[in-house]
Coordinates of C-alpha atoms and ligand atoms in Angstrom, one line a residue:
X50 CA 124.1 75.8 94.4
X51 CA 121.3 74.8 91.1
X52 CA 120.2 77.8 89.4
X53 CA 118.6 77.7 86.2
X54 CA 119.2 80.7 83.7
X55 CA 116.4 83.2 84.7
X56 CA 116.5 83.4 88.1
X57 CA 120.2 84.5 88.1
X58 CA 118.7 86.7 85.4
X59 CA 116.2 87.7 87.2
X60 CA 118.8 89.3 90.3
X61 CA 120.5 91.3 87.6
X62 CA 118.0 94.7 86.6
X63 CA 117.7 93.5 82.8
X64 CA 116.5 90.5 81.6
X65 CA 117.8 88.0 78.1
X66 CA 114.9 87.0 76.9
X67 CA 115.7 84.6 74.7
X68 CA 118.7 82.8 77.2
X69 CA 115.7 82.8 79.1
X70 CA 112.9 81.0 77.1
X71 CA 116.1 78.0 75.8
X72 CA 116.7 78.0 79.8
X73 CA 112.3 76.7 80.2
X74 CA 112.7 74.4 77.7
X75 CA 114.9 72.8 78.0
X76 CA 113.6 72.6 81.7
X77 CA 110.2 71.6 80.2
X78 CA 111.9 68.3 78.7
X79 CA 113.3 68.1 81.0
X80 CA 111.8 65.0 83.5
X81 CA 115.2 64.1 85.4
X82 CA 115.4 67.7 86.4
X83 CA 115.3 67.8 90.1
X84 CA 114.7 71.0 91.6
X85 CA 116.5 72.7 95.3
X86 CA 114.5 75.4 95.8
X87 CA 115.9 77.0 98.9
X88 CA 117.8 75.6 101.5
X89 CA 117.0 71.8 101.0
X90 CA 113.8 71.4 100.3
X91 CA 113.3 68.0 98.4
X92 CA 113.3 68.5 93.9
X93 CA 109.9 67.4 92.3
X94 CA 109.1 66.1 88.2
X95 CA 108.7 68.9 85.4
X96 CA 106.9 65.7 84.2
X97 CA 104.0 66.3 87.2
X98 CA 104.0 70.2 86.4
X99 CA 102.3 68.5 82.9
X100 CA 99.6 67.0 84.7
X101 CA 98.3 70.7 86.4
X102 CA 97.9 72.3 89.5
X103 CA 97.4 70.4 92.6
X104 CA 93.6 70.7 93.9
X105 CA 93.2 72.8 97.1
X106 CA 90.6 71.7 100.2
X107 CA 88.2 74.2 99.8
X108 CA 85.3 74.7 103.0
X109 CA 87.0 74.4 105.3
X110 CA 86.7 76.9 109.1
X111 CA 88.8 79.9 108.7
X112 CA 91.6 80.2 110.8
X113 CA 92.3 82.8 112.2
X114 CA 96.1 84.2 113.1
X115 CA 98.0 82.3 115.2
X116 CA 99.1 85.3 117.4
X117 CA 103.3 86.1 118.1
X118 CA 103.5 86.5 122.6
X119 CA 105.0 88.5 123.5
X120 CA 108.5 87.9 126.1
X121 CA 108.4 90.7 127.3
X122 CA 106.8 90.9 130.6
X123 CA 106.3 93.9 131.4
X124 CA 103.3 96.7 129.4
X125 CA 104.7 98.7 127.3
X126 CA 107.8 96.8 125.8
X127 CA 107.3 94.2 123.0
X128 CA 110.2 91.2 122.3
X129 CA 109.3 88.6 120.6
X130 CA 112.2 86.5 117.9
X131 CA 110.7 86.0 114.8
X132 CA 112.7 82.9 112.8
X133 CA 112.9 82.3 108.7
X134 CA 114.1 79.6 108.1
X135 CA 113.0 76.3 105.4
X136 CA 109.2 75.4 106.9
X137 CA 106.7 72.5 105.4
X138 CA 103.2 73.2 105.1
X139 CA 99.7 71.2 103.8
X140 CA 98.0 73.0 100.7
X141 CA 96.7 69.9 99.2
X142 CA 95.6 67.7 101.3
X143 CA 97.3 64.7 99.5
X144 CA 101.1 66.5 99.9
X145 CA 103.4 68.1 102.3
X146 CA 104.5 72.1 100.1
X147 CA 108.8 73.1 101.1
X148 CA 108.1 76.5 101.9
X149 CA 109.9 79.1 103.4
X150 CA 108.3 79.9 106.9
X151 CA 108.2 82.4 109.6
X152 CA 109.1 80.4 113.5
X153 CA 107.6 77.2 110.8
X154 CA 103.9 79.0 109.4
X155 CA 102.4 80.9 106.8
X156 CA 101.9 83.9 106.7
X157 CA 104.0 84.3 109.7
X158 CA 102.6 84.6 112.8
X159 CA 100.8 88.1 113.7
X160 CA 102.5 90.9 115.6
X161 CA 99.9 92.3 117.8
X162 CA 100.6 96.0 119.6
X163 CA 99.7 99.0 121.2
X164 CA 100.9 102.4 119.9
X165 CA 103.3 104.2 122.8
X166 CA 105.0 100.2 123.1
X167 CA 108.5 99.7 122.5
X168 CA 109.6 97.0 120.3
X169 CA 112.1 94.4 119.5
X170 CA 112.2 92.0 117.7
X171 CA 114.9 89.2 117.2
X172 CA 115.2 87.8 113.4
X173 CA 117.6 84.8 113.2
X174 CA 117.6 84.0 109.6
X175 CA 117.9 80.3 109.4
X176 CA 117.3 80.1 105.4
X177 CA 120.3 78.2 103.8
X178 CA 123.0 80.8 101.6
X179 CA 120.1 83.2 101.5
X180 CA 120.8 87.0 102.9
X181 CA 116.9 87.9 104.3
X182 CA 116.2 90.9 106.5
X183 CA 112.8 91.8 107.8
X184 CA 111.2 95.4 106.5
X185 CA 108.1 96.9 108.8
X186 CA 106.5 97.5 105.7
X187 CA 104.0 101.8 105.8
X188 CA 105.4 102.1 109.8
X189 CA 107.1 104.1 110.5
X190 CA 110.9 103.4 112.3
X191 CA 114.0 104.4 112.5
X192 CA 115.6 103.9 109.0
X193 CA 118.1 101.8 110.1
X194 CA 115.1 99.3 111.8
X195 CA 113.4 99.2 108.1
X196 CA 115.1 96.2 107.3
X197 CA 116.9 98.0 104.0
X198 CA 118.2 95.7 100.6
X199 CA 122.2 97.4 102.4
X200 CA 121.6 96.3 105.6
X201 CA 121.1 92.5 105.4
X202 CA 121.1 89.8 107.3
X203 CA 123.7 86.8 106.6
X204 CA 121.9 83.3 106.4
X205 CA 122.5 81.9 110.0
X206 CA 123.2 86.1 111.5
X207 CA 120.4 87.8 114.0
X208 CA 120.1 90.4 114.3
X209 CA 117.5 92.8 117.1
X210 CA 115.2 94.9 115.5
X211 CA 113.9 98.1 117.4
X212 CA 111.5 100.6 117.6
X213 CA 108.9 102.8 119.1
X214 CA 105.3 103.1 118.2
X215 CA 104.5 106.5 118.5
X216 CA 101.0 107.8 119.3
X217 CA 98.3 107.6 117.2
X218 CA 100.4 105.3 114.4
X219 CA 98.1 102.1 115.1
X220 CA 96.6 100.9 111.8
X221 CA 96.8 97.7 109.8
X222 CA 100.7 97.2 108.7
X223 CA 102.4 93.9 107.0
X224 CA 106.1 92.7 107.4
X225 CA 108.1 91.0 104.6
X226 CA 111.8 90.3 102.6
X227 CA 113.5 93.2 101.7
X228 CA 117.0 91.4 100.9
X229 CA 118.5 92.5 97.3
X230 CA 117.1 90.5 94.6
X231 CA 116.0 87.4 96.9
X232 CA 112.8 89.3 97.5
X233 CA 110.5 88.2 95.6
X234 CA 111.3 84.6 95.5
X235 CA 111.2 84.9 100.0
X236 CA 108.0 86.6 100.3
X237 CA 106.0 83.6 97.5
X238 CA 107.6 81.2 98.9
X239 CA 105.8 81.8 102.1
X240 CA 107.1 84.8 104.9
X241 CA 105.9 87.0 105.2
X242 CA 103.2 88.4 108.4
X243 CA 100.2 91.4 109.5
X244 CA 101.2 93.3 112.2
X245 CA 98.2 94.4 113.7
X246 CA 99.4 98.2 115.7
X247 CA 95.9 98.9 117.9
X248 CA 95.1 102.1 119.4
X249 CA 94.6 103.1 123.2
X250 CA 91.8 104.9 122.6
X251 CA 89.2 102.6 119.8
X252 CA 85.9 104.1 117.9
X253 CA 85.1 100.8 116.8
X254 CA 83.1 98.3 119.1
X255 CA 84.6 95.2 120.3
X256 CA 81.8 94.0 120.0
X257 CA 82.5 93.5 115.7
X258 CA 85.8 91.3 116.7
X259 CA 89.4 92.6 114.8
X260 CA 90.2 89.6 112.8
X261 CA 93.5 89.4 109.7
X262 CA 92.5 88.4 106.2
X263 CA 95.9 87.4 104.7
X264 CA 95.8 86.9 100.8
X265 CA 98.3 85.7 99.0
X266 CA 99.0 83.4 96.0
X267 CA 99.9 79.8 96.2
X268 CA 101.3 78.4 92.8
X269 CA 101.5 74.8 93.9
X270 CA 102.4 71.4 91.0
X271 CA 101.2 69.0 90.9
X272 CA 103.8 67.1 93.8
X273 CA 103.1 69.7 96.3
X274 CA 105.9 71.5 95.5
X275 CA 105.5 75.2 94.8
X276 CA 107.7 75.9 91.2
X277 CA 110.1 78.7 90.4
X278 CA 109.3 82.0 88.5
X279 CA 109.2 82.4 85.1
X280 CA 109.5 84.7 82.4
X281 CA 105.9 85.4 82.1
X282 CA 106.7 85.5 85.8
X283 CA 109.8 88.0 85.8
X284 CA 107.9 89.7 83.3
X285 CA 104.0 90.3 85.0
X286 CA 104.6 90.0 87.9
X287 CA 104.3 86.3 90.0
X288 CA 100.3 85.6 90.5
X289 CA 100.5 81.9 90.8
X290 CA 96.8 79.5 90.9
X291 CA 95.2 79.8 94.0
X292 CA 94.3 82.7 96.4
X293 CA 94.2 82.0 100.5
X294 CA 93.4 83.8 103.2
X295 CA 95.0 83.5 105.7
X296 CA 97.4 80.7 104.0
X297 CA 93.4 78.0 103.5
X298 CA 91.5 78.2 100.3
X299 CA 88.0 79.4 100.0
X300 CA 87.4 79.2 104.0
X301 CA 83.8 79.6 105.7
X302 CA 83.6 81.6 108.5
X303 CA 79.8 81.5 110.9
X304 CA 77.9 84.4 111.5
X305 CA 74.8 85.6 112.5
X306 CA 72.4 86.9 110.6
X307 CA 72.3 91.4 112.2
X308 CA 76.5 91.0 112.5
X309 CA 78.9 93.3 111.3
X310 CA 82.3 92.3 112.0
X311 CA 85.4 94.2 111.9
X312 CA 87.9 92.5 109.5
X313 CA 91.5 94.1 107.8
X314 CA 92.3 93.4 104.6
X315 CA 95.5 92.5 103.0
X316 CA 97.7 91.7 100.0
X317 CA 100.8 89.9 101.4
X318 CA 99.9 88.2 97.4
X319 CA 103.8 89.3 95.1
X320 CA 102.0 91.2 91.8
X321 CA 97.8 89.9 91.7
X322 CA 95.8 92.7 92.0
X323 CA 92.0 91.9 93.9
X324 CA 89.3 93.8 92.8
X325 CA 87.1 92.9 95.3
X326 CA 82.8 92.7 96.3
X327 CA 80.8 90.8 99.5
X328 CA 77.9 89.2 98.0
X329 CA 74.9 89.2 100.4
X330 CA 77.5 91.6 103.2
X331 CA 77.1 95.8 102.8
X332 CA 81.1 96.9 103.2
X333 CA 81.7 99.6 104.7
X334 CA 85.5 101.8 104.6
X335 CA 87.0 102.2 107.9
X336 CA 90.3 102.5 107.4
X337 CA 93.9 102.4 104.5
X338 CA 97.1 101.2 104.8
X339 CA 97.9 103.6 107.6
X340 CA 94.8 103.6 110.6
X341 CA 92.3 104.3 110.1
X342 CA 89.8 107.7 107.4
X343 CA 87.7 110.9 108.5
X344 CA 84.5 108.5 108.7
X345 CA 83.2 106.3 107.3
X346 CA 83.2 104.8 103.4
X347 CA 80.4 103.0 102.0
X348 CA 81.4 100.8 98.7
X349 CA 80.2 98.4 96.4
X350 CA 84.0 97.2 95.4
X351 CA 87.6 97.9 96.6
X352 CA 90.6 97.5 94.3
X353 CA 93.1 96.3 96.7
X354 CA 96.9 96.0 94.7
X355 CA 99.5 93.9 95.8
X356 CA 101.0 94.9 98.7
X357 CA 98.0 97.5 100.1
X358 CA 95.5 97.2 103.1
X359 CA 91.5 98.2 103.5
X360 CA 89.9 97.8 107.2
X361 CA 86.2 97.3 106.8
X362 CA 83.2 96.4 108.6
X363 CA 80.8 94.2 106.6
X364 CA 77.6 94.4 107.8
X365 CA 76.1 90.2 107.4
X366 CA 72.5 91.2 107.4
X367 CA 70.5 89.1 105.3
X368 CA 70.5 84.1 106.5
X369 CA 72.4 82.0 104.0
X370 CA 76.0 82.0 102.4
X371 CA 77.7 85.8 101.4
X372 CA 80.4 84.8 99.7
X373 CA 83.6 88.0 98.8
X374 CA 84.7 87.5 95.2
X375 CA 86.4 88.9 92.9
X376 CA 85.8 90.6 89.7
X377 CA 87.6 91.5 86.3
X378 CA 91.0 93.6 86.5
X379 CA 92.6 94.8 83.3
X380 CA 95.5 96.1 84.8
X381 CA 97.7 95.3 81.9
X382 CA 99.2 91.6 80.5
X383 CA 102.0 91.1 78.5
X384 CA 102.5 88.0 76.2
X385 CA 99.7 84.8 77.6
X386 CA 99.5 83.4 80.1
X387 CA 96.7 86.0 82.0
X388 CA 95.7 84.4 85.0
X389 CA 91.5 84.3 85.5
X390 CA 91.0 87.3 87.8
X391 CA 86.9 87.2 88.3
X392 CA 84.4 85.6 90.5
X393 CA 87.0 84.1 92.8
X394 CA 85.7 83.1 96.0
X395 CA 87.6 83.7 98.7
X396 CA 86.3 83.2 101.6
X397 CA 82.6 81.9 102.5
X398 CA 80.2 83.5 104.9
X399 CA 77.4 81.4 106.8
X400 CA 75.1 84.4 108.0
X401 CA 72.4 81.8 111.0
X402 CA 68.2 82.5 110.5
X403 CA 68.9 82.7 114.6
X404 CA 69.6 86.4 115.3
X405 CA 73.1 88.6 116.3
X406 CA 72.6 90.4 119.6
X407 CA 72.0 93.9 119.7
X408 CA 75.0 95.7 118.5
X409 CA 76.6 99.2 119.1
X410 CA 76.3 101.4 116.1
X411 CA 80.1 102.9 114.2
X412 CA 80.0 106.1 115.2
X413 CA 80.3 108.6 112.3
X414 CA 83.3 110.1 113.0
X415 CA 86.4 108.6 113.0
X416 CA 89.8 109.9 114.4
X417 CA 90.5 113.0 112.5
X418 CA 93.2 112.6 109.7
X419 CA 94.7 116.9 108.7
X420 CA 95.2 117.2 105.1
X421 CA 99.2 118.0 104.6
X422 CA 99.1 121.4 103.3
X423 CA 101.3 122.9 101.1
X424 CA 104.6 121.5 99.2
X425 CA 107.2 123.4 99.7
X426 CA 109.1 120.7 97.0
X427 CA 107.5 118.7 94.2
X428 CA 109.0 115.7 91.8
X429 CA 108.5 114.0 89.0
X430 CA 108.6 110.4 89.1
X431 CA 107.9 108.2 85.7
X432 CA 108.2 104.7 85.4
X433 CA 109.3 102.8 82.0
X434 CA 109.4 99.2 80.7
X435 CA 111.7 99.2 77.4
X436 CA 112.4 96.0 75.5
X437 CA 115.7 96.8 73.3
X438 CA 117.5 94.6 70.7
X439 CA 120.6 94.2 71.9
X440 CA 124.0 91.7 70.7
X441 CA 122.5 88.6 73.3
X442 CA 118.3 89.3 71.7
X443 CA 115.9 91.0 73.8
X444 CA 116.6 93.4 77.5
X445 CA 113.1 94.7 79.5
X446 CA 113.8 96.9 82.3
X447 CA 111.8 98.5 84.7
X448 CA 112.7 101.8 85.4
X449 CA 112.1 105.1 87.6
X450 CA 113.3 107.8 85.8
X451 CA 115.2 106.1 83.5
X452 CA 117.2 103.7 85.3
X453 CA 116.8 100.9 87.2
X454 CA 118.3 100.2 91.0
X455 CA 121.2 100.6 92.1
X456 CA 121.6 100.1 95.9
X457 CA 124.7 102.7 96.0
X458 CA 123.0 105.6 94.2
X459 CA 120.9 107.9 95.9
X460 CA 118.6 108.7 93.5
X461 CA 116.2 111.5 95.9
X462 CA 117.8 113.5 98.9
X463 CA 115.1 115.4 101.3
X464 CA 114.5 117.2 104.1
X465 CA 113.1 115.6 106.7
X466 CA 109.9 117.7 108.5
X467 CA 109.0 119.2 105.3
X468 CA 106.0 118.6 102.8
X469 CA 106.2 117.2 99.8
X470 CA 104.4 116.6 95.9
X471 CA 105.8 113.4 94.6
X472 CA 104.7 112.9 90.4
X473 CA 104.3 109.6 89.4
X474 CA 103.8 109.0 86.0
X475 CA 103.3 105.6 84.8
X476 CA 103.8 106.1 80.7
X477 CA 104.9 101.5 81.3
X478 CA 102.3 98.9 79.5
X479 CA 101.4 97.6 82.9
X480 CA 99.7 98.7 86.9
X481 CA 102.0 99.7 88.9
X482 CA 101.0 100.3 92.9
X483 CA 103.7 102.7 93.6
X484 CA 105.2 102.1 97.6
X485 CA 106.8 103.8 99.5
X486 CA 109.0 103.1 102.9
X487 CA 109.4 105.2 106.4
X488 CA 106.7 106.9 106.2
X489 CA 102.5 107.9 105.2
X490 CA 101.1 110.3 102.1
X491 CA 97.7 111.3 101.5
X492 CA 96.5 111.1 97.4
X493 CA 95.1 114.0 96.2
X494 CA 94.2 114.0 92.4
X495 CA 94.5 111.1 89.6
X496 CA 95.0 112.2 86.2
X497 CA 94.2 110.1 83.7
X498 CA 93.9 111.8 79.3
X499 CA 94.4 114.5 81.1
X500 CA 90.5 114.6 83.8
X501 CA 91.7 114.8 86.6
X502 CA 89.9 113.2 89.4
X503 CA 89.8 113.8 93.4
X504 CA 89.6 110.7 95.9
X505 CA 86.6 110.4 98.3
X506 CA 88.0 110.3 101.4
X507 CA 91.1 111.7 102.2
X508 CA 93.9 108.4 104.3
X509 CA 96.7 108.0 105.2
X510 CA 99.0 105.7 102.3
X511 CA 102.0 103.3 101.3
X512 CA 100.9 101.9 98.6
X513 CA 98.3 103.0 95.7
X514 CA 97.5 101.8 92.0
X515 CA 99.3 104.1 89.6
X516 CA 97.6 102.4 86.1
X517 CA 98.7 102.5 83.1
X518 CA 99.0 106.1 81.5
X519 CA 97.7 107.4 84.7
X520 CA 99.0 110.6 87.0
X521 CA 99.1 110.6 91.2
X522 CA 99.8 112.7 93.0
X523 CA 100.8 112.9 96.3
X524 CA 101.4 114.7 99.7
X525 CA 103.2 113.4 101.4
X526 CA 106.4 114.5 104.8
X527 CA 109.4 111.9 106.5
X528 CA 109.8 112.5 110.0
X529 CA 112.8 110.3 109.9
X530 CA 116.3 110.6 109.0
X531 CA 118.2 107.5 106.5
X532 CA 117.8 105.9 103.8
X533 CA 114.8 105.0 102.0
X534 CA 113.0 103.1 98.8
X535 CA 110.4 103.2 96.6
X536 CA 109.3 100.6 94.3
X537 CA 106.7 99.2 92.8
X538 CA 105.1 96.8 95.5
X539 CA 105.1 93.3 91.4
X540 CA 108.1 91.9 93.5
X541 CA 109.6 91.0 90.1
X542 CA 109.3 94.3 89.1
X543 CA 111.2 96.2 91.9
X544 CA 113.9 93.2 91.7
X545 CA 114.1 93.9 87.5
X546 CA 115.1 97.6 88.8
X547 CA 111.5 99.9 89.5
X548 CA 113.8 100.8 92.6
X549 CA 114.3 104.3 93.5
X550 CA 116.5 105.5 97.5
X551 CA 114.9 109.4 98.9
X552 CA 118.1 110.1 101.1
X553 CA 116.1 112.3 104.6
X554 CA 119.2 114.9 106.3
X555 CA 118.2 115.5 109.2
Ligands
CU734 CU1 105.3 97.0 88.5

């Protein structure tokens, strides 16, 4: 199958810049260059790209994510099937886009299960010629059920993922592929979905509803296809032309004045940092990646780096339009092509003059979060980017403690049940969102230019942004044995080496 040079290079741990640039030039000159994407997608001609991105319709009614049906037929069990396969989406008004979908859609269907449930999901990989996995991002599942790159599901094969959802695990998780070398492309082509674990006793009033807003980042050529990634995408992570909410650009939501709404915000983009504000409405943070906070915290803005989630209660007290918008955020950008991050309207809420029925107040206490306490082990992970000249040109690497990912190498040996302090040191020129599989952690402090700051509140997290020049210290405890991944969640960086394995021993 025809695959362009720099994509092939993306499978390696370093990439050769001159070769990739030469390849880009060739592609730009060739109008005949049909580019089969994956699984027999129609090609598109590169000449169309010069006409710029296709416009997308805005202002349609917000679609709630469709629920994955539970086939179990008895309480306490969630059983379903997820098929990853080529599909078609209609983003632009008048043309189709070949995508990869879970059960034909992107984002994939919303999975809703409860604490205490057993989950059995049959995964069918129908992506032609490509292995895949499903990683249950943030969830406390056994290592051999967590879609590690070592446990690939071959094209055409099925496997069952089975795990229990323990008490206290309610939270806003998600699922996406994690095959070695192909994660970034499979995700930007459409494979990502939300997995909400509901609490048995939820302190948040049911009258607030519960709506997932999943942000993805779409780049669309004029013919409706998704262009393959180029050099700047591999260096910075792929940032698209349109930030979508549940697959729609700036959809509308109608609310009555005085109403409150529970919103779960997901950054499911490959590499887009979202600094968010709600104009005309008041945000209260009630939860993070791993579930509810101890108590609600008012917020004017929120930085949601790739893979992070936040749970909000938003109060719509003023009639008129309330908009969820982006603010400027400098995450470090290498080379040209830096996207405009500020001033995007992601969602428009039409607040009516008619008052809502009285809503119960948000409780002052949500649930207890116990601090993890004194660590018995300390580890230091240093993130660097390297650029070196060699015989073939410039080579770039994304490294942790000087090493690029090696699936055959265990980087850290840890013990189950032991509290550890992890110090993530970012000595690179870009921000890198750090993600650890298998458990939730607590951020205890950040240090920048010798200045130490404590977080505003204690929270369960599985992904935390580590800004360039910053050190983030976190406490964690792995309860289950087995190999776990830790990596930068700019998926192109993960793919180019910024990942390691911690082997948790019983
Ligand atoms: Cu990174």
